[in-house]
Amino acid sequence: MNRPTNRPTGHDVILALNAGSSSLKFVVFAAQDGDSALAEGLVDRIGSDAASIRLRDGAGADLPVAEGRPADHAAALQLALDSLSAALPDARVVAVGHRVVHGGTTFRGPVIVDEPVMAQIEALRPFAPLHQPHNIAGIRAAMAAFPGVPQIACFDTAFHRTHPWVNDTFALPSSFYDEGVRRYGFHGLSYDYITSELHRIAPLIAAGRVVIAHLGNGASMCAVQNGRSVASTMGFTALDGLPMGTRSGQLDPGVVLYLMDQRGMTTAEVRRLLYEKSGLLGLSGGLSNDMRTLESAATPEAQQAIDYFVFRIQRELGAMAAAMGGIDALVFCGGIGENSRLIRARVCERTEWMGLEIDHGRNDRNETIISSDVSRGHVMVIPTNEGLVIARAARDLLNLGGSTT
Ligand code: AMP
C-alpha cells in the first residue's frame, strides 16, 4: 500500500487494526465515507511456525496473500500490507485506527495518538497486562510503517464511562476506587456500533432500555438506556461476568484465595486457569471453547457447558434489566449471538416474565427482529462491526468528510 503524499486521491483509505496477543485483524475502509469494508483480513498465530494470513474482499471472497511467517506485530503488519498492496494497488493510507482495550478514566472517546497520549496508554498497562501491550505493539508498528500518518486510538472502555457510580465501583475501601480499581466494562466498540445501528434502523427502540448481549469467544452484556451505557457485566478486567470461550467469568474472589493459599498455585498459574482453561473449554471437560463444536457434540459435558452459558446469560439479563428498571429490547451480537439459533432460543426460554418472547421461525431464519408479534419487548439480531466504529472515529477526528452515520 502507498504511503501518503499531500495530494488527495479517490483511493484514500483508513486502516483499522485490532492487535491481539498473537493475532492482528485489519479492515480497510474508504477514507471519506461508506460503511462497507474494501478488504479485511487476519494474521494469526504471530510468532509461531504455524503463522498464517487470510484476506477477503468487501464481499467476503478470499483473496491471494503474500508469503511470510511473522515473528512479531511489526512483521505481521508488513505481511498484511504486502497482501493488501496486491488487492488494493492504488490505496493510500491516510489514517490508521486502533482498538485499544483500556482507556482508564482518562479516555472517554477516541483520540489522535501523540507521544503524551502514548505515555498515558502505556501507563494503563498494569490494568490490562494481557491486552494493552499488544495494542501498543500494534500502534508502534503502524507508526513505523506509516510515518506522519495520524494514528487514532479507540478504547473499549470509553463507551462505559457514563456508568453511575454504583455501577462503576467495587465495595472496597474508597482509596482503591481513587487509584483506578473500578468496573470499567469492555466490548465498548461493539456496543457503540450496535447502539448507532439501532438508532438508525429503530430510533424509538434505541431511545428506550436496551440490553445488548455480545456473545463471542469473549462475551459480555451491557445495559444501554437512551443510547448511554449504565451497566455492564465486565468489570476491572475482561474476566468478569459471563463465562466465555476459555475465561471463567464471574467468580467468588474467595476461590482465588483458596487456590493460592490451600492449593499453592502461583499468580501465573491462577491467571492461566482463569483466562485460558476455564469457561466453555473447562466446563466441557477440555472438549472445546468453540460453540459450534459444543453444539454438535453429544457429550454430557458439552451439554453442561451450554447449560451454564445460557443460565448465566439469563441471570445477567435480569441484572441488566434491573439496572434500568425494565427492558424494551434485547439485542444479540458477536459470533454466537449472530449465528447460534440454539443459544438465542434457549436464552429466551425464560424471558417471558420480562415481556420478551421469540418467534422460532424468525429466529431460525436469522431475521433482524426475532421476537413474536405479541412480545411486549423486541428481541433482535444485529451483526456487530467494531472496525467501522474505528473508521468513523478517524473520519470524525480528522474531518475526512462524508457521512458518518
Ligand atoms: P467471535 O469471537 O465473535 O468471533 O465468536 C466466536 C464464537 O462464535 C465461537 O464460539 C464460534 O463457535 C461461535 N459461532 C460462530 N458461528 C456459529 C454458528 N453458526 N453456530 C454457533 N456458534 C457459532
Short mmCIF file of C-alpha atoms and ligand atoms in Angstrom, two decimals:
data_model
loop_
_atom_site.label_atom_id
_atom_site.label_comp_id
_atom_site.label_asym_id
_atom_site.label_seq_id
_atom_site.Cartn_x
_atom_site.Cartn_y
_atom_site.Cartn_z
CA MET A 1 0.00 0.00 0.00
CA ASN A 2 1.15 3.52 -0.69
CA ARG A 3 2.43 5.99 1.84
CA PRO A 4 0.65 9.35 1.71
CA THR A 5 1.57 12.44 -0.26
CA ASN A 6 -0.24 15.75 0.15
CA ARG A 7 -2.32 15.09 -2.95
CA PRO A 8 -5.87 13.90 -2.12
CA THR A 9 -6.99 10.96 -4.21
CA GLY A 10 -10.14 8.96 -4.64
CA HIS A 11 -8.26 5.97 -3.23
CA ASP A 12 -7.63 7.33 0.26
CA VAL A 13 -8.31 4.65 2.85
CA ILE A 14 -8.44 4.14 6.60
CA LEU A 15 -6.78 1.06 8.02
CA ALA A 16 -8.44 -0.23 11.21
CA LEU A 17 -6.28 -2.55 13.33
CA ASN A 18 -7.08 -4.86 16.23
CA ALA A 19 -3.86 -6.30 17.65
CA GLY A 20 -4.32 -9.28 19.99
CA SER A 21 -1.75 -11.43 21.76
CA SER A 22 -0.91 -13.50 18.70
CA SER A 23 -3.19 -12.04 16.06
CA LEU A 24 -3.67 -8.90 14.01
CA LYS A 25 -7.08 -8.18 12.50
CA PHE A 26 -7.18 -5.49 9.83
CA VAL A 27 -10.00 -3.84 7.92
CA VAL A 28 -9.77 -1.23 5.17
CA PHE A 29 -12.46 1.41 4.63
CA ALA A 30 -12.71 4.26 2.14
CA ALA A 31 -11.47 7.39 3.91
CA GLN A 32 -14.40 9.68 3.26
CA ASP A 33 -17.49 7.54 3.66
CA GLY A 34 -19.06 4.14 3.18
CA ASP A 35 -19.98 1.52 5.72
CA SER A 36 -18.70 -1.45 3.68
CA ALA A 37 -15.13 -2.62 4.11
CA LEU A 38 -12.96 -2.67 0.97
CA ALA A 39 -10.97 -5.59 2.36
CA GLU A 40 -10.39 -7.33 5.66
CA GLY A 41 -8.07 -9.95 6.98
CA LEU A 42 -6.38 -11.67 9.87
CA VAL A 43 -2.78 -12.58 10.61
CA ASP A 44 -2.97 -15.42 13.10
CA ARG A 45 -0.52 -17.28 15.36
CA ILE A 46 2.08 -14.50 15.16
CA GLY A 47 5.43 -15.71 16.45
CA SER A 48 4.86 -19.40 15.70
CA ASP A 49 5.77 -21.62 12.77
CA ALA A 50 2.07 -22.05 12.11
CA ALA A 51 1.54 -18.30 11.48
CA SER A 52 -0.96 -17.69 8.72
CA ILE A 53 -2.75 -14.86 6.95
CA ARG A 54 -6.24 -14.63 5.47
CA LEU A 55 -7.52 -11.81 3.29
CA ARG A 56 -11.03 -11.20 1.93
CA ASP A 57 -12.54 -8.58 -0.32
CA GLY A 58 -15.54 -6.46 0.63
CA ALA A 59 -17.92 -9.20 -0.49
CA GLY A 60 -16.21 -11.83 1.67
CA ALA A 61 -14.39 -13.66 -1.16
CA ASP A 62 -10.90 -14.98 -0.37
CA LEU A 63 -8.00 -13.10 -1.99
CA PRO A 64 -4.40 -14.21 -2.62
CA VAL A 65 -1.95 -13.35 0.15
CA ALA A 66 1.78 -12.71 0.48
CA GLU A 67 4.07 -15.36 1.98
CA GLY A 68 5.54 -14.94 5.44
CA ARG A 69 5.96 -16.25 8.97
CA PRO A 70 5.80 -13.03 11.05
CA ALA A 71 7.72 -13.11 14.32
CA ASP A 72 6.08 -10.02 15.83
CA HIS A 73 3.33 -7.46 15.26
CA ALA A 74 5.53 -5.25 13.06
CA ALA A 75 6.23 -8.20 10.74
CA ALA A 76 2.56 -9.17 10.84
CA LEU A 77 1.54 -5.66 9.77
CA GLN A 78 4.09 -5.76 6.94
CA LEU A 79 2.66 -9.09 5.77
CA ALA A 80 -0.85 -7.61 5.87
CA LEU A 81 0.31 -4.54 3.89
CA ASP A 82 2.12 -6.68 1.32
CA SER A 83 -1.07 -8.69 0.81
CA LEU A 84 -3.23 -5.57 0.63
CA SER A 85 -0.91 -3.99 -1.94
CA ALA A 86 -1.91 -6.62 -4.46
CA ALA A 87 -5.60 -6.39 -3.58
CA LEU A 88 -5.83 -2.57 -3.45
CA PRO A 89 -2.86 -1.37 -5.55
CA ASP A 90 -3.87 2.32 -5.63
CA ALA A 91 -4.91 2.60 -2.00
CA ARG A 92 -3.24 5.34 0.04
CA VAL A 93 -3.49 5.04 3.83
CA VAL A 94 -4.43 8.44 5.30
CA ALA A 95 -5.22 7.25 8.83
CA VAL A 96 -4.71 4.16 10.97
CA GLY A 97 -7.25 3.41 13.71
CA HIS A 98 -6.53 1.07 16.59
CA ARG A 99 -8.68 -0.85 19.01
CA VAL A 100 -7.18 -0.27 22.47
CA VAL A 101 -8.67 -2.30 25.25
CA HIS A 102 -8.09 0.07 28.18
CA GLY A 103 -8.63 3.81 28.28
CA GLY A 104 -8.83 4.03 32.07
CA THR A 105 -10.71 7.01 33.45
CA THR A 106 -8.86 9.40 31.14
CA PHE A 107 -10.16 8.48 27.71
CA ARG A 108 -13.90 8.94 27.25
CA GLY A 109 -13.72 8.78 23.45
CA PRO A 110 -11.28 8.21 20.57
CA VAL A 111 -8.13 10.35 20.33
CA ILE A 112 -5.35 11.13 17.88
CA VAL A 113 -2.21 9.49 19.23
CA ASP A 114 0.81 11.65 20.04
CA GLU A 115 3.65 10.91 22.47
CA PRO A 116 1.79 12.23 25.58
CA VAL A 117 -1.26 10.09 24.65
CA MET A 118 1.04 7.14 24.04
CA ALA A 119 2.54 7.62 27.50
CA GLN A 120 -0.97 7.55 29.03
CA ILE A 121 -1.86 4.39 27.11
CA GLU A 122 1.42 2.83 28.29
CA ALA A 123 0.62 3.82 31.89
CA LEU A 124 -2.57 1.71 31.70
CA ARG A 125 -0.60 -1.50 31.01
CA PRO A 126 -0.99 -2.78 34.60
CA PHE A 127 -4.79 -2.60 34.26
CA ALA A 128 -4.81 -4.86 31.19
CA PRO A 129 -1.49 -6.72 31.16
CA LEU A 130 -2.74 -9.37 28.74
CA HIS A 131 -4.12 -6.95 26.14
CA GLN A 132 -2.64 -3.45 26.38
CA PRO A 133 0.96 -4.44 25.45
CA HIS A 134 -0.26 -5.97 22.17
CA ASN A 135 -2.41 -2.93 21.37
CA ILE A 136 0.67 -0.76 22.00
CA ALA A 137 2.79 -3.01 19.75
CA GLY A 138 0.17 -2.54 17.00
CA ILE A 139 0.30 1.25 17.31
CA ARG A 140 4.10 1.31 17.31
CA ALA A 141 4.20 -0.97 14.26
CA ALA A 142 1.77 1.28 12.38
CA MET A 143 3.70 4.43 13.36
CA ALA A 144 6.85 2.88 11.90
CA ALA A 145 5.10 1.65 8.75
CA PHE A 146 3.27 4.95 8.13
CA PRO A 147 5.40 7.80 9.49
CA GLY A 148 3.45 11.05 9.68
CA VAL A 149 0.08 9.37 9.17
CA PRO A 150 -2.38 10.08 12.01
CA GLN A 151 -2.93 7.17 14.39
CA ILE A 152 -6.31 7.07 16.16
CA ALA A 153 -6.84 5.13 19.40
CA CYS A 154 -10.37 3.83 20.10
CA PHE A 155 -10.93 2.48 23.60
CA ASP A 156 -13.12 -0.46 24.58
CA THR A 157 -13.75 1.10 27.98
CA ALA A 158 -14.82 4.54 26.70
CA PHE A 159 -18.46 3.65 25.96
CA HIS A 160 -18.98 2.75 29.63
CA ARG A 161 -17.73 5.96 31.19
CA THR A 162 -21.35 7.06 31.59
CA HIS A 163 -21.98 4.47 34.33
CA PRO A 164 -23.43 5.83 37.55
CA TRP A 165 -21.05 5.45 40.48
CA VAL A 166 -22.82 2.35 41.87
CA ASN A 167 -22.05 0.53 38.63
CA ASP A 168 -18.53 1.91 38.45
CA THR A 169 -17.25 0.81 41.84
CA PHE A 170 -16.48 -2.25 43.97
CA ALA A 171 -17.24 -2.31 47.69
CA LEU A 172 -13.57 -1.90 48.57
CA PRO A 173 -12.13 0.95 50.65
CA SER A 174 -12.62 4.06 48.54
CA SER A 175 -8.87 4.64 48.09
CA PHE A 176 -8.88 1.70 45.66
CA TYR A 177 -11.52 3.43 43.51
CA ASP A 178 -9.37 6.55 43.54
CA GLU A 179 -6.34 4.63 42.24
CA GLY A 180 -8.42 3.19 39.40
CA VAL A 181 -9.72 -0.15 40.71
CA ARG A 182 -13.15 0.22 39.09
CA ARG A 183 -15.71 -1.56 36.96
CA TYR A 184 -14.59 -0.32 33.57
CA GLY A 185 -16.56 -2.57 31.23
CA PHE A 186 -15.26 -3.68 27.82
CA HIS A 187 -16.51 -4.52 24.27
CA GLY A 188 -17.33 -0.80 24.05
CA LEU A 189 -16.65 -0.54 20.30
CA SER A 190 -19.17 -3.29 19.67
CA TYR A 191 -21.78 -1.66 21.92
CA ASP A 192 -21.13 1.69 20.27
CA TYR A 193 -21.78 0.16 16.84
CA ILE A 194 -24.96 -1.67 17.91
CA THR A 195 -26.30 1.46 19.59
CA SER A 196 -25.70 3.57 16.46
CA GLU A 197 -27.16 0.90 14.21
CA LEU A 198 -30.22 0.58 16.43
CA HIS A 199 -30.62 4.34 16.32
CA ARG A 200 -30.52 4.17 12.51
CA ILE A 201 -32.95 1.29 11.99
CA ALA A 202 -35.23 1.66 15.04
CA PRO A 203 -34.84 5.07 16.74
CA LEU A 204 -37.76 4.54 19.13
CA ILE A 205 -36.23 1.31 20.43
CA ALA A 206 -32.81 2.98 20.67
CA ALA A 207 -34.32 5.69 22.89
CA GLY A 208 -35.53 3.04 25.36
CA ARG A 209 -33.96 0.46 27.66
CA VAL A 210 -31.84 -1.97 25.66
CA VAL A 211 -29.71 -4.91 26.78
CA ILE A 212 -27.02 -5.84 24.27
CA ALA A 213 -25.57 -9.35 24.55
CA HIS A 214 -22.17 -9.51 22.82
CA LEU A 215 -21.66 -13.29 22.74
CA GLY A 216 -18.44 -14.36 21.08
CA ASN A 217 -15.26 -16.02 22.23
CA GLY A 218 -15.23 -13.11 24.67
CA ALA A 219 -18.71 -12.37 26.00
CA SER A 220 -20.38 -9.60 27.93
CA MET A 221 -23.68 -7.78 28.26
CA CYS A 222 -24.46 -4.10 28.54
CA ALA A 223 -27.49 -2.12 29.70
CA VAL A 224 -27.94 0.87 27.40
CA GLN A 225 -30.56 3.47 28.32
CA ASN A 226 -31.32 6.15 25.75
CA GLY A 227 -28.04 5.36 23.98
CA ARG A 228 -25.85 5.53 27.11
CA SER A 229 -24.23 2.62 28.92
CA VAL A 230 -25.49 2.36 32.51
CA ALA A 231 -24.16 -1.10 33.48
CA SER A 232 -22.05 -3.92 32.07
CA THR A 233 -21.22 -7.45 33.12
CA MET A 234 -17.48 -6.94 32.68
CA GLY A 235 -15.61 -5.15 35.43
CA PHE A 236 -11.99 -4.31 36.22
CA THR A 237 -10.77 -6.77 33.61
CA ALA A 238 -12.30 -8.68 30.71
CA LEU A 239 -12.55 -11.68 33.04
CA ASP A 240 -15.76 -10.78 34.89
CA GLY A 241 -19.39 -11.52 34.10
CA LEU A 242 -20.41 -14.20 31.62
CA PRO A 243 -18.42 -17.41 31.10
CA MET A 244 -16.51 -17.20 27.81
CA GLY A 245 -14.62 -19.49 25.47
CA THR A 246 -11.78 -20.04 27.91
CA ARG A 247 -12.41 -17.40 30.61
CA SER A 248 -14.28 -18.21 33.80
CA GLY A 249 -16.48 -15.13 34.06
CA GLN A 250 -17.78 -14.09 37.47
CA LEU A 251 -16.19 -15.97 40.34
CA ASP A 252 -16.30 -15.68 44.11
CA PRO A 253 -12.97 -13.96 44.90
CA GLY A 254 -12.65 -16.47 47.74
CA VAL A 255 -11.96 -19.14 45.10
CA VAL A 256 -8.77 -17.30 44.11
CA LEU A 257 -7.69 -17.08 47.77
CA TYR A 258 -8.33 -20.82 48.17
CA LEU A 259 -6.35 -21.69 45.02
CA MET A 260 -3.36 -19.67 46.19
CA ASP A 261 -3.44 -20.38 49.93
CA GLN A 262 -4.56 -24.03 50.01
CA ARG A 263 -3.50 -25.34 46.59
CA GLY A 264 -0.30 -23.29 46.47
CA MET A 265 -0.95 -22.03 42.96
CA THR A 266 1.17 -19.13 41.76
CA THR A 267 -0.28 -15.94 40.27
CA ALA A 268 0.76 -17.14 36.82
CA GLU A 269 -1.00 -20.49 37.34
CA VAL A 270 -4.20 -18.85 38.55
CA ARG A 271 -4.10 -16.41 35.63
CA ARG A 272 -3.71 -19.26 33.18
CA LEU A 273 -6.55 -21.20 34.82
CA LEU A 274 -8.97 -18.26 34.74
CA TYR A 275 -8.08 -16.87 31.30
CA GLU A 276 -7.14 -19.95 29.29
CA LYS A 277 -8.54 -23.14 30.79
CA SER A 278 -11.96 -22.21 32.13
CA GLY A 279 -15.26 -21.14 30.57
CA LEU A 280 -16.75 -23.37 27.89
CA LEU A 281 -13.44 -25.21 27.47
CA GLY A 282 -13.15 -26.05 31.16
CA LEU A 283 -16.80 -26.95 31.64
CA SER A 284 -16.82 -29.21 28.58
CA GLY A 285 -14.03 -31.31 30.07
CA GLY A 286 -11.47 -29.76 27.74
CA LEU A 287 -13.50 -30.60 24.62
CA SER A 288 -13.67 -27.10 23.09
CA ASN A 289 -14.03 -23.38 23.60
CA ASP A 290 -15.92 -23.19 20.31
CA MET A 291 -19.72 -23.08 20.48
CA ARG A 292 -20.15 -24.81 17.11
CA THR A 293 -18.18 -27.81 18.35
CA LEU A 294 -20.14 -27.92 21.60
CA GLU A 295 -23.49 -27.69 19.84
CA SER A 296 -22.65 -30.64 17.61
CA ALA A 297 -21.08 -32.76 20.37
CA ALA A 298 -23.36 -35.18 22.14
CA THR A 299 -21.42 -35.43 25.39
CA PRO A 300 -22.97 -34.55 28.76
CA GLU A 301 -20.04 -32.19 29.45
CA ALA A 302 -20.71 -30.21 26.26
CA GLN A 303 -24.36 -30.00 27.28
CA GLN A 304 -23.42 -28.78 30.74
CA ALA A 305 -21.17 -26.10 29.30
CA ILE A 306 -24.04 -24.84 27.15
CA ASP A 307 -26.48 -25.03 30.09
CA TYR A 308 -24.18 -22.92 32.28
CA PHE A 309 -23.54 -20.38 29.49
CA VAL A 310 -27.28 -19.98 28.88
CA PHE A 311 -28.13 -19.77 32.58
CA ARG A 312 -25.58 -17.04 33.25
CA ILE A 313 -26.84 -15.00 30.28
CA GLN A 314 -30.40 -15.29 31.66
CA ARG A 315 -29.20 -14.25 35.13
CA GLU A 316 -27.24 -11.26 33.85
CA LEU A 317 -30.15 -10.29 31.59
CA GLY A 318 -32.26 -9.88 34.74
CA ALA A 319 -29.49 -7.85 36.37
CA MET A 320 -29.03 -5.57 33.34
CA ALA A 321 -32.80 -5.01 33.06
CA ALA A 322 -32.97 -4.23 36.79
CA ALA A 323 -30.24 -1.59 36.35
CA MET A 324 -32.64 0.24 34.01
CA GLY A 325 -35.92 -0.51 35.81
CA GLY A 326 -37.07 -2.68 32.90
CA ILE A 327 -36.26 -3.69 29.35
CA ASP A 328 -37.65 -2.70 25.94
CA ALA A 329 -35.30 -4.69 23.74
CA LEU A 330 -32.66 -7.41 23.81
CA VAL A 331 -30.08 -7.38 21.00
CA PHE A 332 -27.82 -10.35 20.25
CA CYS A 333 -24.45 -9.86 18.53
CA GLY A 334 -20.98 -11.50 18.36
CA GLY A 335 -20.18 -14.82 16.70
CA ILE A 336 -22.55 -16.81 18.93
CA GLY A 337 -25.25 -14.12 19.22
CA GLU A 338 -25.33 -13.57 15.46
CA ASN A 339 -25.24 -17.22 14.42
CA SER A 340 -26.47 -19.59 17.10
CA ARG A 341 -30.21 -20.12 16.85
CA LEU A 342 -29.94 -22.63 19.66
CA ILE A 343 -28.38 -20.23 22.18
CA ARG A 344 -30.80 -17.41 21.33
CA ALA A 345 -33.78 -19.75 21.64
CA ARG A 346 -32.51 -21.20 24.91
CA VAL A 347 -31.82 -17.77 26.43
CA CYS A 348 -35.35 -16.67 25.52
CA GLU A 349 -36.96 -19.80 27.03
CA ARG A 350 -37.00 -17.94 30.34
CA THR A 351 -37.64 -14.33 29.35
CA GLU A 352 -41.42 -14.24 29.05
CA TRP A 353 -41.62 -12.82 32.59
CA MET A 354 -39.83 -9.72 31.33
CA GLY A 355 -42.04 -9.44 28.26
CA LEU A 356 -39.64 -10.96 25.72
CA GLU A 357 -40.90 -13.81 23.57
CA ILE A 358 -39.23 -15.04 20.41
CA ASP A 359 -40.76 -16.32 17.20
CA HIS A 360 -38.93 -19.56 16.43
CA GLY A 361 -39.42 -19.23 12.68
CA ARG A 362 -37.86 -15.75 12.67
CA ASN A 363 -35.07 -16.98 14.92
CA ASP A 364 -34.35 -19.94 12.64
CA ARG A 365 -34.23 -17.61 9.63
CA ASN A 366 -31.78 -15.30 11.43
CA GLU A 367 -34.05 -12.30 10.87
CA THR A 368 -33.21 -8.92 12.39
CA ILE A 369 -36.29 -8.92 14.61
CA ILE A 370 -36.84 -12.37 16.10
CA SER A 371 -39.47 -11.51 18.74
CA SER A 372 -43.06 -12.61 18.20
CA ASP A 373 -45.85 -10.19 17.33
CA VAL A 374 -47.29 -10.49 20.85
CA SER A 375 -43.94 -9.92 22.59
CA ARG A 376 -44.01 -6.73 24.67
CA GLY A 377 -40.31 -6.05 24.04
CA HIS A 378 -38.22 -6.60 20.93
CA VAL A 379 -35.60 -9.30 20.50
CA MET A 380 -33.16 -8.53 17.72
CA VAL A 381 -30.03 -9.83 16.00
CA ILE A 382 -27.61 -7.17 14.71
CA PRO A 383 -24.17 -8.16 13.36
CA THR A 384 -21.56 -6.03 15.09
CA ASN A 385 -18.86 -4.05 13.29
CA GLU A 386 -16.06 -2.79 15.51
CA GLY A 387 -13.85 -1.90 12.52
CA LEU A 388 -16.45 0.55 11.23
CA VAL A 389 -16.59 2.30 14.62
CA ILE A 390 -12.81 2.80 14.35
CA ALA A 391 -13.09 4.13 10.78
CA ARG A 392 -15.89 6.52 11.79
CA ALA A 393 -13.78 7.82 14.68
CA ALA A 394 -10.92 8.53 12.26
CA ARG A 395 -13.28 10.30 9.84
CA ASP A 396 -14.72 12.44 12.62
CA LEU A 397 -11.45 13.33 14.33
CA LEU A 398 -9.64 14.12 11.09
CA ASN A 399 -12.62 15.77 9.32
CA LEU A 400 -12.23 13.43 6.38
CA GLY A 401 -15.77 14.30 5.34
CA GLY A 402 -18.68 12.24 4.07
CA SER A 403 -21.40 10.54 6.02
CA THR A 404 -20.57 9.07 9.39
CA THR A 405 -23.93 7.56 10.20
P1 AMP B 1 -16.34 -14.22 17.86
O1 AMP B 1 -15.35 -14.21 18.98
O2 AMP B 1 -17.33 -13.07 17.94
O3 AMP B 1 -15.74 -14.36 16.51
O4 AMP B 1 -17.26 -15.53 18.07
C1 AMP B 1 -16.69 -16.81 18.08
C2 AMP B 1 -17.72 -17.81 18.61
O5 AMP B 1 -18.88 -17.79 17.74
C3 AMP B 1 -17.22 -19.23 18.64
O6 AMP B 1 -17.60 -19.86 19.85
C4 AMP B 1 -17.97 -19.87 17.47
O7 AMP B 1 -18.18 -21.25 17.67
C5 AMP B 1 -19.28 -19.13 17.53
N1 AMP B 1 -20.04 -19.31 16.29
C6 AMP B 1 -19.75 -18.84 15.07
N2 AMP B 1 -20.67 -19.30 14.16
C7 AMP B 1 -21.54 -20.08 14.85
C8 AMP B 1 -22.71 -20.84 14.49
N3 AMP B 1 -23.15 -20.89 13.24
N4 AMP B 1 -23.35 -21.50 15.48
C9 AMP B 1 -22.91 -21.47 16.75
N5 AMP B 1 -21.84 -20.78 17.16
C10 AMP B 1 -21.15 -20.08 16.22
#
